[in-house]
Amino acid sequence: MRFILHTYGCQMNVRDSEAVSALLEAAGHVPARNEADADLIVVNSCSVRGKAEDKALGKIGLLCATKRERPTRIIGLMGCMAQRLGDDVFKRVPGLDFSVGTRRCGAIPRLVARVMAGETAIREISSPDETPDVPDAHGASGFAAYVTILLGCNRRCAYCIVPDVRGPEFSRPAREILAEIAALARNGVREVTLLGQSVMNYGRANAVWDASDAPSAQGFKEPFTRLLESVAAIPGLIRIRFTSGHPSGCTDELVRAVRSLPQICHHLHLPVQSGSDRILRLMRRGYTRADYLDAVRRLREAMPDFALTTDVIVGFPGETEADFEETRSVMNAADFDNAFIFKYSPRPGTPAADMLDDVAEEEKMRRNQILLEDQDLRGVAANQRLVGTVQEVLVEGPSLRNAARWSGRSPGNKIVIFDPTPATQPGSLARIRITRAAPQTLYGEAQI
Ligand code: SAH
Ligand code: SF4
Ligand code: F3S
C-alpha cells in the first residue's frame, strides 16, 4: 500500500513515526507522494493540550469521511491520544480501522495486514506500564536522527497528561542504544538527539548497565553521563544533543561531561514553566526559581557560549499578575535564546484539572503575547551577539530558497545560511563567520 503518516506533538512522536515508516517499508509498503495518493494513512497524535487533541481528532475524522468515496482506504491512529481515549475513539471516529497505544507502535504493520484481511476497529492498547516495544528501525533521512533513550515519565507535574499516556519511566539498556546509534553512524548519520521527557533521569528507575560493561574512562558514576561518554566514543558521530532537561539533572558531573566531550552541543532545552515559586510548587515541578537559575549559572560559568531554550505555561490555576511578572523576570534572568509559550489547558485526570481554571482566556492570551514580545527582543539580541563570531555548523546542503547558499545548524541549534566554499561538504562541520543576524536565522561565510 502507499502510505503517509501525519505527526503531531513532540520529538518522541516524530521518532515513533519515523520507526513506523521504516517498519511499513520493510513490510513491503511504499511511501505515498501526498495524502491524495495514499491508501494507508496513520495519524500520530498528541494529548498535551486540548487544542492538540482537537487537531488530531479533526484530521482523523476528515480522513475517515473520505472512506465513503474510497472504501479500501485504511485509516489508523497512534500516539498519546490513542492511548488516552482507548475504546472511546471508535465511538468518536466512525470508520477508524485501528488505534495503537504508545507502547505498541511496532505492531502497526501486523495491524495493517489484519485490516487488509477484513478486520476493522482494532484496538491495540496496552496498559501504559507494560514493557514497551521500542522499534530500532530508522529510515534513510539525512544527517541527524532522534534516538529515544528514556520512555515515559515519573514526575507527574500537576498539569501534565504525559505520565498517563506514556506510562512510567523505562530506560532502555545502554547496549541497545549504543548499537542503534553505531548503526546510524555507519549509515551516515552525524548528529543524534537523545530523547526522554526528563532525559537526565536516564538509568535512575531501572538498571541500564551490566557488570560486564567497561567502566567510565572519565570516572563518571551517573548512568546518563556514562551513556553520553559511550555515545561520544562511537566513530563517525560528530554531534550529540539531548532533550528535555530538568534542573535536578544538571549535576556537576553532567556539566563536566558536556564541557569535556567535544561532540556534545552547548545547548539545552530546559523548560522553566514558571518563575514564581508559589506556582512552581503548585505545578509540582520539584525546583524553585533559585534552583533553576543556579543550574543556568553553573552551565554558563562552565561554558560561556551555552545556548538555552525553554517552555513556559501562562495562566496556570491561580496565576496572579505578580506570579506572571516573576515568570517575565526569570526569563530575563536566564536570558533564553528561544522559548515556547503555552496557554494552560486543563487535562482530564491530572491534579491541576481539579483546581479552578480561573485565568480568563483573554488574560492567558495577553500574558502569552507579552512573553512572546519579550522573547523576540531577547532572541534578536542573542543572535546579534553572535555576529562576528565563528560558529561550527553541521552542513545540511543547499538552502531551500536559494541553492547558491547553503544551510546548516549551529551548536545552539540556530539555522545558519552561508556561502559555501568549493570544499564544503554536506554532513561535515564547517566554520562559518557570522555576518548578519535575523530573528530566527544567522547569515555568514564559510571559512577556509
Ligand atoms: N517533559 C518535558 C515536557 C513535555 S510536554 C519537560 O517537562 O521538560 C511539552 C511542554 O508542554 C511542557 O514543557 C509544557 O510547557 C507544556 N504543557 C504540558 N502540559 C500542558 C498543559 N496542560 N497546558 C499547557 N501546556 C502544557
Ligand atoms: Fe510532563 Fe512534567 Fe513529565 Fe515533563 S517532566 S513530561 S511536564 S510530567
Ligand atoms: Fe504530546 Fe505525547 Fe509528546 S502528549 S508532547 S506527543 S509525549
Short mmCIF file of C-alpha atoms and ligand atoms in Angstrom, two decimals:
data_model
loop_
_atom_site.label_atom_id
_atom_site.label_comp_id
_atom_site.label_asym_id
_atom_site.label_seq_id
_atom_site.Cartn_x
_atom_site.Cartn_y
_atom_site.Cartn_z
CA MET A 1 0.00 0.00 0.00
CA ARG A 2 1.05 3.62 -0.47
CA PHE A 3 1.21 5.15 2.97
CA ILE A 4 1.58 8.51 4.66
CA LEU A 5 1.90 9.49 8.33
CA HIS A 6 0.70 12.74 9.89
CA THR A 7 2.60 13.56 13.05
CA TYR A 8 1.51 15.91 15.83
CA GLY A 9 3.27 16.54 19.15
CA CYS A 10 6.84 16.29 20.32
CA GLN A 11 10.08 14.75 19.03
CA MET A 12 9.14 11.49 20.70
CA ASN A 13 6.25 11.22 18.25
CA VAL A 14 8.46 12.27 15.33
CA ARG A 15 10.80 9.44 16.27
CA ASP A 16 7.97 6.90 16.59
CA SER A 17 6.59 7.94 13.19
CA GLU A 18 9.98 7.50 11.64
CA ALA A 19 10.25 3.99 13.08
CA VAL A 20 6.73 3.09 11.90
CA SER A 21 7.54 4.35 8.37
CA ALA A 22 10.65 2.19 8.28
CA LEU A 23 8.71 -0.85 9.54
CA LEU A 24 5.95 -0.30 6.95
CA GLU A 25 8.54 -0.12 4.19
CA ALA A 26 10.19 -3.28 5.48
CA ALA A 27 6.75 -4.94 5.26
CA GLY A 28 6.53 -4.02 1.56
CA HIS A 29 4.51 -0.79 1.68
CA VAL A 30 5.75 2.32 -0.14
CA PRO A 31 5.65 5.99 0.86
CA ALA A 32 2.89 7.94 -0.93
CA ARG A 33 3.73 11.18 -2.74
CA ASN A 34 0.97 13.03 -0.89
CA GLU A 35 -2.22 12.43 1.03
CA ALA A 36 -4.45 12.12 -2.05
CA ASP A 37 -2.15 9.40 -3.34
CA ALA A 38 -2.19 7.42 -0.07
CA ASP A 39 -4.29 4.35 0.60
CA LEU A 40 -2.98 3.91 4.14
CA ILE A 41 -2.93 6.94 6.45
CA VAL A 42 -1.78 6.91 10.07
CA VAL A 43 -2.25 9.90 12.37
CA ASN A 44 0.26 10.08 15.22
CA SER A 45 -1.50 12.13 17.89
CA CYS A 46 -0.64 14.31 20.90
CA SER A 47 -2.69 14.89 24.06
CA VAL A 48 -0.64 17.54 25.78
CA ARG A 49 -3.17 20.36 25.34
CA GLY A 50 -6.84 20.32 24.38
CA LYS A 51 -6.03 22.03 21.06
CA ALA A 52 -3.53 19.31 20.14
CA GLU A 53 -6.24 16.69 20.57
CA ASP A 54 -8.81 18.74 18.66
CA LYS A 55 -6.41 18.96 15.72
CA ALA A 56 -5.75 15.22 15.60
CA LEU A 57 -9.43 14.37 16.10
CA GLY A 58 -10.46 16.81 13.36
CA LYS A 59 -7.89 15.36 10.98
CA ILE A 60 -8.76 11.74 11.65
CA GLY A 61 -12.50 12.49 11.30
CA LEU A 62 -11.98 14.10 7.89
CA LEU A 63 -9.81 11.19 6.77
CA CYS A 64 -12.35 8.59 7.85
CA ALA A 65 -15.04 10.53 5.96
CA THR A 66 -13.03 10.06 2.73
CA LYS A 67 -13.64 6.32 3.05
CA ARG A 68 -17.13 6.86 1.66
CA GLU A 69 -15.53 7.53 -1.73
CA ARG A 70 -12.53 5.30 -1.14
CA PRO A 71 -13.77 2.30 0.83
CA THR A 72 -10.47 0.41 0.57
CA ARG A 73 -8.54 3.18 2.28
CA ILE A 74 -7.11 2.24 5.68
CA ILE A 75 -7.03 4.87 8.43
CA GLY A 76 -5.20 4.31 11.70
CA LEU A 77 -4.46 6.29 14.85
CA MET A 78 -1.39 6.04 17.05
CA GLY A 79 0.27 8.06 19.79
CA CYS A 80 -0.78 9.70 23.02
CA MET A 81 -4.41 10.47 22.18
CA ALA A 82 -4.95 6.88 21.02
CA GLN A 83 -3.62 5.77 24.39
CA ARG A 84 -5.76 8.24 26.33
CA LEU A 85 -9.07 7.63 24.58
CA GLY A 86 -8.89 3.82 24.44
CA ASP A 87 -12.11 2.30 23.05
CA ASP A 88 -13.89 5.66 23.07
CA VAL A 89 -12.08 6.75 19.96
CA PHE A 90 -14.03 4.26 17.82
CA LYS A 91 -17.28 5.88 19.01
CA ARG A 92 -15.97 9.35 18.29
CA VAL A 93 -14.50 8.47 14.89
CA PRO A 94 -16.65 6.00 12.99
CA GLY A 95 -14.74 4.15 10.31
CA LEU A 96 -11.40 4.17 12.11
CA ASP A 97 -9.58 0.92 11.26
CA PHE A 98 -7.11 0.69 14.11
CA SER A 99 -5.88 2.55 17.17
CA VAL A 100 -2.48 1.77 18.70
CA GLY A 101 -1.21 2.86 22.11
CA THR A 102 2.13 4.45 22.87
CA ARG A 103 3.90 1.24 23.86
CA ARG A 104 2.80 -0.90 20.91
CA CYS A 105 3.56 1.11 17.77
CA GLY A 106 5.77 -1.71 16.48
CA ALA A 107 2.56 -3.67 15.89
CA ILE A 108 1.31 -1.39 13.10
CA PRO A 109 2.47 -3.48 10.11
CA ARG A 110 0.65 -6.52 11.59
CA LEU A 111 -2.49 -4.46 12.18
CA VAL A 112 -2.44 -3.22 8.60
CA ALA A 113 -2.26 -6.83 7.42
CA ARG A 114 -5.30 -7.69 9.59
CA VAL A 115 -7.30 -4.77 8.21
CA MET A 116 -6.35 -5.81 4.68
CA ALA A 117 -7.74 -9.26 5.57
CA GLY A 118 -11.09 -7.74 6.50
CA GLU A 119 -10.99 -6.68 10.18
CA THR A 120 -11.73 -3.16 11.33
CA ALA A 121 -11.83 -1.11 14.56
CA ILE A 122 -8.84 -2.99 16.01
CA ARG A 123 -7.70 -1.77 19.41
CA GLU A 124 -4.07 -2.43 20.28
CA ILE A 125 -3.59 -0.55 23.51
CA SER A 126 -1.64 -1.85 26.46
CA SER A 127 -1.70 -0.59 29.98
CA PRO A 128 0.83 2.24 29.88
CA ASP A 129 3.18 0.42 32.26
CA GLU A 130 3.68 -2.58 30.02
CA THR A 131 7.28 -3.13 28.92
CA PRO A 132 7.37 -1.16 25.69
CA ASP A 133 8.24 -2.38 22.26
CA VAL A 134 10.90 0.05 21.04
CA PRO A 135 11.41 -0.40 17.33
CA ASP A 136 15.00 0.48 16.48
CA ALA A 137 14.14 0.93 12.78
CA HIS A 138 15.22 4.18 11.12
CA GLY A 139 14.57 5.30 7.56
CA ALA A 140 17.20 6.92 5.36
CA SER A 141 16.76 10.52 6.43
CA GLY A 142 19.69 12.87 6.36
CA PHE A 143 22.48 13.54 8.81
CA ALA A 144 20.52 13.94 12.04
CA ALA A 145 18.47 11.34 13.89
CA TYR A 146 16.44 11.05 17.09
CA VAL A 147 17.04 8.17 19.47
CA THR A 148 14.63 7.58 22.35
CA ILE A 149 16.59 6.51 25.41
CA LEU A 150 14.03 7.02 28.18
CA LEU A 151 10.34 6.26 27.76
CA GLY A 152 7.53 7.57 29.93
CA CYS A 153 7.80 9.93 32.87
CA ASN A 154 7.69 9.61 36.66
CA ARG A 155 7.50 13.28 37.55
CA ARG A 156 3.78 13.86 37.41
CA CYS A 157 3.79 17.61 37.15
CA ALA A 158 0.29 18.67 38.21
CA TYR A 159 -0.82 19.89 34.76
CA CYS A 160 0.63 17.13 32.61
CA ILE A 161 -1.02 14.20 30.84
CA VAL A 162 2.25 12.66 29.60
CA PRO A 163 2.78 10.23 32.55
CA ASP A 164 -0.74 8.87 31.97
CA VAL A 165 -0.29 8.33 28.26
CA ARG A 166 3.38 7.41 28.09
CA GLY A 167 3.49 5.40 31.30
CA PRO A 168 6.21 5.25 33.96
CA GLU A 169 9.87 5.78 33.21
CA PHE A 170 11.67 3.00 31.44
CA SER A 171 15.31 3.40 30.44
CA ARG A 172 16.47 1.31 27.52
CA PRO A 173 19.56 -0.81 28.16
CA ALA A 174 22.71 1.12 27.26
CA ARG A 175 23.96 -1.60 24.92
CA GLU A 176 20.78 -1.47 22.85
CA ILE A 177 21.05 2.32 22.49
CA LEU A 178 24.74 2.21 21.61
CA ALA A 179 24.14 -0.47 18.97
CA GLU A 180 21.35 1.59 17.45
CA ILE A 181 23.49 4.73 17.29
CA ALA A 182 26.52 2.86 15.92
CA ALA A 183 24.32 1.53 13.11
CA LEU A 184 23.05 5.06 12.40
CA ALA A 185 26.62 6.39 12.27
CA ARG A 186 27.63 3.63 9.83
CA ASN A 187 24.72 4.76 7.62
CA GLY A 188 25.97 8.34 7.53
CA VAL A 189 24.18 9.94 10.49
CA ARG A 190 26.41 12.63 12.03
CA GLU A 191 24.20 14.03 14.78
CA VAL A 192 21.95 12.25 17.27
CA THR A 193 19.48 13.76 19.70
CA LEU A 194 18.83 11.54 22.70
CA LEU A 195 15.19 11.78 23.76
CA GLY A 196 13.46 11.49 27.10
CA GLN A 197 10.79 13.58 28.89
CA SER A 198 13.25 14.14 31.68
CA VAL A 199 16.24 12.80 29.85
CA MET A 200 18.81 13.19 32.62
CA ASN A 201 16.78 10.69 34.68
CA TYR A 202 18.17 8.03 32.37
CA GLY A 203 19.05 4.91 34.36
CA ARG A 204 17.51 6.08 37.63
CA ALA A 205 14.36 3.92 37.63
CA ASN A 206 15.85 0.69 36.22
CA ALA A 207 19.35 -0.70 35.67
CA VAL A 208 20.87 0.03 32.28
CA TRP A 209 24.50 -1.03 32.60
CA ASP A 210 25.72 -4.64 33.07
CA ALA A 211 28.52 -5.53 35.42
CA SER A 212 30.46 -6.62 32.33
CA ASP A 213 30.27 -3.15 30.73
CA ALA A 214 33.55 -1.23 30.77
CA PRO A 215 33.74 1.43 33.48
CA SER A 216 33.77 5.09 32.50
CA ALA A 217 37.12 6.37 31.25
CA GLN A 218 36.49 9.75 32.89
CA GLY A 219 35.25 8.18 36.11
CA PHE A 220 31.60 9.12 35.57
CA LYS A 221 29.24 7.43 38.02
CA GLU A 222 25.83 8.65 36.84
CA PRO A 223 24.15 6.44 34.24
CA PHE A 224 23.35 9.35 31.92
CA THR A 225 26.86 10.81 31.85
CA ARG A 226 28.26 7.30 31.29
CA LEU A 227 25.92 6.96 28.34
CA LEU A 228 26.99 10.33 26.94
CA GLU A 229 30.62 9.29 27.19
CA SER A 230 29.94 5.99 25.41
CA VAL A 231 27.92 7.67 22.66
CA ALA A 232 30.77 10.16 22.15
CA ALA A 233 33.13 7.20 21.55
CA ILE A 234 31.12 5.99 18.55
CA PRO A 235 33.14 6.59 15.37
CA GLY A 236 31.61 8.86 12.75
CA LEU A 237 29.32 10.77 15.08
CA ILE A 238 30.23 14.44 15.31
CA ARG A 239 27.40 15.87 17.35
CA ILE A 240 25.28 14.83 20.31
CA ARG A 241 22.25 16.61 21.70
CA PHE A 242 19.74 15.57 24.35
CA THR A 243 16.32 16.81 25.42
CA SER A 244 14.42 17.71 27.64
CA GLY A 245 16.43 18.76 30.65
CA HIS A 246 15.39 19.30 34.27
CA PRO A 247 17.37 21.40 36.77
CA SER A 248 17.79 18.39 39.08
CA GLY A 249 19.71 16.64 36.31
CA CYS A 250 22.20 19.49 35.88
CA THR A 251 24.68 17.91 38.27
CA ASP A 252 28.37 18.81 38.46
CA GLU A 253 29.09 15.56 36.64
CA LEU A 254 26.67 16.46 33.84
CA VAL A 255 28.25 19.90 33.46
CA ARG A 256 31.68 18.26 33.35
CA ALA A 257 30.55 15.76 30.68
CA VAL A 258 29.02 18.45 28.46
CA ARG A 259 32.15 20.57 28.74
CA SER A 260 34.69 17.80 28.25
CA LEU A 261 33.07 15.73 25.49
CA PRO A 262 33.61 17.79 22.34
CA GLN A 263 30.72 16.19 20.41
CA ILE A 264 28.09 17.46 22.84
CA CYS A 265 26.50 20.69 21.66
CA HIS A 266 26.49 23.57 24.12
CA HIS A 267 22.72 23.79 24.07
CA LEU A 268 19.97 22.59 26.36
CA HIS A 269 16.20 22.76 26.26
CA LEU A 270 15.44 23.34 29.93
CA PRO A 271 11.73 24.01 30.47
CA VAL A 272 11.19 26.51 33.31
CA GLN A 273 7.34 26.62 33.13
CA SER A 274 7.05 29.49 35.63
CA GLY A 275 9.21 31.93 37.55
CA SER A 276 7.00 32.04 40.63
CA ASP A 277 7.93 29.72 43.49
CA ARG A 278 4.30 29.50 44.51
CA ILE A 279 3.20 28.36 41.06
CA LEU A 280 6.20 26.04 40.65
CA ARG A 281 5.15 24.35 43.89
CA LEU A 282 1.54 24.01 42.72
CA MET A 283 2.84 22.63 39.44
CA ARG A 284 4.94 20.09 41.42
CA ARG A 285 7.96 20.84 39.29
CA GLY A 286 10.43 19.86 42.01
CA TYR A 287 12.59 23.00 41.90
CA THR A 288 12.46 26.63 42.94
CA ARG A 289 13.27 29.67 40.86
CA ALA A 290 16.64 29.84 42.64
CA ASP A 291 17.40 26.15 41.87
CA TYR A 292 16.60 26.81 38.23
CA LEU A 293 18.76 29.91 37.97
CA ASP A 294 21.54 28.09 39.80
CA ALA A 295 21.55 25.34 37.14
CA VAL A 296 21.67 28.04 34.44
CA ARG A 297 24.56 29.79 36.18
CA ARG A 298 26.61 26.61 36.52
CA LEU A 299 26.14 25.71 32.86
CA ARG A 300 27.04 29.22 31.70
CA GLU A 301 30.02 29.52 34.03
CA ALA A 302 31.47 26.29 32.64
CA MET A 303 30.57 27.16 29.03
CA PRO A 304 30.12 30.87 28.27
CA ASP A 305 28.75 30.08 24.78
CA PHE A 306 25.96 27.91 26.21
CA ALA A 307 22.55 28.33 24.48
CA LEU A 308 19.35 27.76 26.44
CA THR A 309 15.79 27.28 25.25
CA THR A 310 12.70 26.76 27.36
CA ASP A 311 8.96 26.10 27.71
CA VAL A 312 6.63 28.31 29.73
CA ILE A 313 2.99 27.89 30.72
CA VAL A 314 0.88 31.02 31.26
CA GLY A 315 -2.43 31.03 33.12
CA PHE A 316 -1.89 28.04 35.40
CA PRO A 317 -4.73 27.92 38.01
CA GLY A 318 -4.32 30.79 40.44
CA GLU A 319 -1.55 32.56 38.49
CA THR A 320 -1.74 36.22 39.53
CA GLU A 321 -0.28 39.25 37.82
CA ALA A 322 2.56 39.12 40.38
CA ASP A 323 3.28 35.45 39.57
CA PHE A 324 3.28 36.31 35.90
CA GLU A 325 5.77 39.14 36.47
CA GLU A 326 8.02 36.59 38.20
CA THR A 327 7.90 34.50 35.04
CA ARG A 328 8.81 37.54 32.96
CA SER A 329 11.76 38.26 35.19
CA VAL A 330 13.04 34.68 35.34
CA MET A 331 13.06 34.65 31.55
CA ASN A 332 15.14 37.81 31.55
CA ALA A 333 17.49 36.45 34.17
CA ALA A 334 18.00 33.17 32.30
CA ASP A 335 18.39 35.10 29.03
CA PHE A 336 16.88 32.39 26.85
CA ASP A 337 17.80 32.05 23.21
CA ASN A 338 14.33 30.81 22.39
CA ALA A 339 11.13 29.97 24.26
CA PHE A 340 7.89 28.14 23.57
CA ILE A 341 4.98 29.73 25.41
CA PHE A 342 1.81 27.74 26.08
CA LYS A 343 -1.55 28.73 27.48
CA TYR A 344 -2.56 26.42 30.31
CA SER A 345 -5.04 23.77 29.18
CA PRO A 346 -6.68 21.52 31.80
CA ARG A 347 -6.11 17.84 31.06
CA PRO A 348 -8.65 15.30 32.34
CA GLY A 349 -7.44 13.24 35.28
CA THR A 350 -4.45 15.43 36.16
CA PRO A 351 -4.24 17.02 39.64
CA ALA A 352 -4.44 20.52 38.17
CA ALA A 353 -7.73 19.65 36.47
CA ASP A 354 -9.29 19.71 39.96
CA MET A 355 -8.11 23.27 40.51
CA LEU A 356 -10.17 26.19 39.26
CA ASP A 357 -9.00 27.21 35.76
CA ASP A 358 -9.51 30.80 36.82
CA VAL A 359 -7.35 32.83 34.44
CA ALA A 360 -9.63 34.04 31.65
CA GLU A 361 -8.80 33.07 28.09
CA GLU A 362 -8.19 36.72 27.09
CA GLU A 363 -5.84 37.12 30.01
CA LYS A 364 -3.93 33.96 29.03
CA MET A 365 -3.69 35.41 25.54
CA ARG A 366 -2.40 38.73 26.85
CA ARG A 367 0.27 37.07 29.00
CA ASN A 368 1.23 34.79 26.14
CA GLN A 369 1.63 37.80 23.84
CA ILE A 370 3.75 39.75 26.31
CA LEU A 371 6.15 36.83 26.79
CA LEU A 372 6.40 36.34 23.03
CA GLU A 373 7.28 40.01 22.52
CA ASP A 374 9.85 39.91 25.33
CA GLN A 375 11.37 36.77 23.86
CA ASP A 376 11.55 38.23 20.34
CA LEU A 377 13.67 41.10 21.63
CA ARG A 378 15.86 38.74 23.64
CA GLY A 379 16.23 36.33 20.71
CA VAL A 380 17.30 39.11 18.35
CA ALA A 381 19.81 40.40 20.89
CA ALA A 382 21.21 36.88 21.43
CA ASN A 383 21.61 36.45 17.66
CA GLN A 384 23.18 39.91 17.30
CA ARG A 385 25.83 38.92 19.83
CA LEU A 386 26.87 36.10 17.51
CA VAL A 387 27.70 38.49 14.63
CA GLY A 388 31.47 38.40 14.18
CA THR A 389 31.87 35.00 15.86
CA VAL A 390 32.81 31.80 14.05
CA GLN A 391 30.23 29.02 14.51
CA GLU A 392 30.74 25.34 13.85
CA VAL A 393 27.86 24.43 11.57
CA LEU A 394 26.73 20.93 10.66
CA VAL A 395 26.23 21.37 6.91
CA GLU A 396 22.92 20.14 5.54
CA GLY A 397 23.24 21.27 1.89
CA PRO A 398 21.88 23.93 -0.48
CA SER A 399 19.17 26.00 1.20
CA LEU A 400 15.57 25.61 0.08
CA ARG A 401 15.10 29.22 -1.03
CA ASN A 402 18.36 29.79 -2.87
CA ALA A 403 20.51 26.86 -3.95
CA ALA A 404 23.61 29.04 -4.23
CA ARG A 405 23.53 29.46 -0.46
CA TRP A 406 23.80 26.53 1.88
CA SER A 407 22.26 25.90 5.26
CA GLY A 408 23.09 24.08 8.45
CA ARG A 409 22.72 24.38 12.20
CA SER A 410 24.91 25.94 14.85
CA PRO A 411 25.66 24.15 18.15
CA GLY A 412 22.91 26.34 19.67
CA ASN A 413 20.54 24.79 17.07
CA LYS A 414 20.13 28.01 15.08
CA ILE A 415 19.70 27.87 11.33
CA VAL A 416 22.76 29.32 9.57
CA ILE A 417 22.63 30.31 5.88
CA PHE A 418 26.05 30.75 4.30
CA ASP A 419 28.10 30.96 1.12
CA PRO A 420 29.90 27.63 0.74
CA THR A 421 33.50 27.18 -0.36
CA PRO A 422 34.31 24.52 -3.01
CA ALA A 423 35.37 22.27 -0.14
CA THR A 424 32.07 22.49 1.80
CA GLN A 425 30.54 19.04 2.12
CA PRO A 426 27.05 18.05 3.31
CA GLY A 427 27.28 16.13 6.60
CA SER A 428 30.53 17.78 7.70
CA LEU A 429 31.29 20.57 10.13
CA ALA A 430 32.08 23.94 8.54
CA ARG A 431 33.44 27.01 10.27
CA ILE A 432 31.11 29.89 9.44
CA ARG A 433 31.85 33.53 10.26
CA ILE A 434 28.51 35.13 11.14
CA THR A 435 27.98 38.41 9.29
CA ARG A 436 24.31 39.16 9.89
CA ALA A 437 21.54 38.13 12.26
CA ALA A 438 17.78 37.92 11.71
CA PRO A 439 15.33 36.94 14.47
CA GLN A 440 15.27 33.25 13.50
CA THR A 441 18.31 32.90 11.24
CA LEU A 442 22.02 33.66 11.13
CA TYR A 443 23.88 34.50 7.90
CA GLY A 444 27.59 34.05 7.25
CA GLU A 445 30.53 32.92 5.14
CA ALA A 446 32.41 29.64 5.20
CA GLN A 447 36.00 29.98 6.42
CA ILE A 448 38.71 28.03 4.67
N1 SAH B 1 8.91 16.53 29.54
C1 SAH B 1 9.06 17.85 29.13
C2 SAH B 1 7.81 18.50 28.60
C3 SAH B 1 6.91 17.72 27.72
S1 SAH B 1 5.39 18.49 27.30
C4 SAH B 1 9.55 18.60 30.34
O1 SAH B 1 8.98 18.52 31.40
O2 SAH B 1 10.51 19.27 30.21
C5 SAH B 1 5.98 19.96 26.47
C6 SAH B 1 5.51 21.23 27.09
O3 SAH B 1 4.12 21.35 27.00
C7 SAH B 1 5.80 21.37 28.57
O4 SAH B 1 7.11 21.77 28.81
C8 SAH B 1 4.80 22.41 28.99
O5 SAH B 1 5.33 23.71 28.85
C9 SAH B 1 3.66 22.22 28.01
N2 SAH B 1 2.49 21.64 28.65
C10 SAH B 1 2.38 20.41 29.20
N3 SAH B 1 1.15 20.23 29.71
C11 SAH B 1 0.46 21.37 29.47
C12 SAH B 1 -0.88 21.80 29.77
N4 SAH B 1 -1.73 21.04 30.41
N5 SAH B 1 -1.23 23.04 29.35
C13 SAH B 1 -0.36 23.85 28.69
N6 SAH B 1 0.89 23.48 28.40
C14 SAH B 1 1.31 22.26 28.78
FE1 SF4 B 2 5.06 16.21 31.94
FE2 SF4 B 2 6.49 17.02 33.98
FE3 SF4 B 2 6.96 14.63 32.91
FE4 SF4 B 2 7.59 16.84 31.55
S1 SF4 B 2 8.51 16.18 33.49
S2 SF4 B 2 6.52 15.04 30.75
S3 SF4 B 2 5.98 18.26 32.14
S4 SF4 B 2 5.11 15.25 33.99
FE1 F3S B 3 2.25 15.18 23.05
FE2 F3S B 3 2.65 12.74 23.79
FE3 F3S B 3 4.70 14.24 23.18
S1 F3S B 3 1.19 14.10 24.69
S2 F3S B 3 4.02 16.28 23.73
S3 F3S B 3 3.13 13.62 21.80
S4 F3S B 3 4.63 12.70 24.75
#
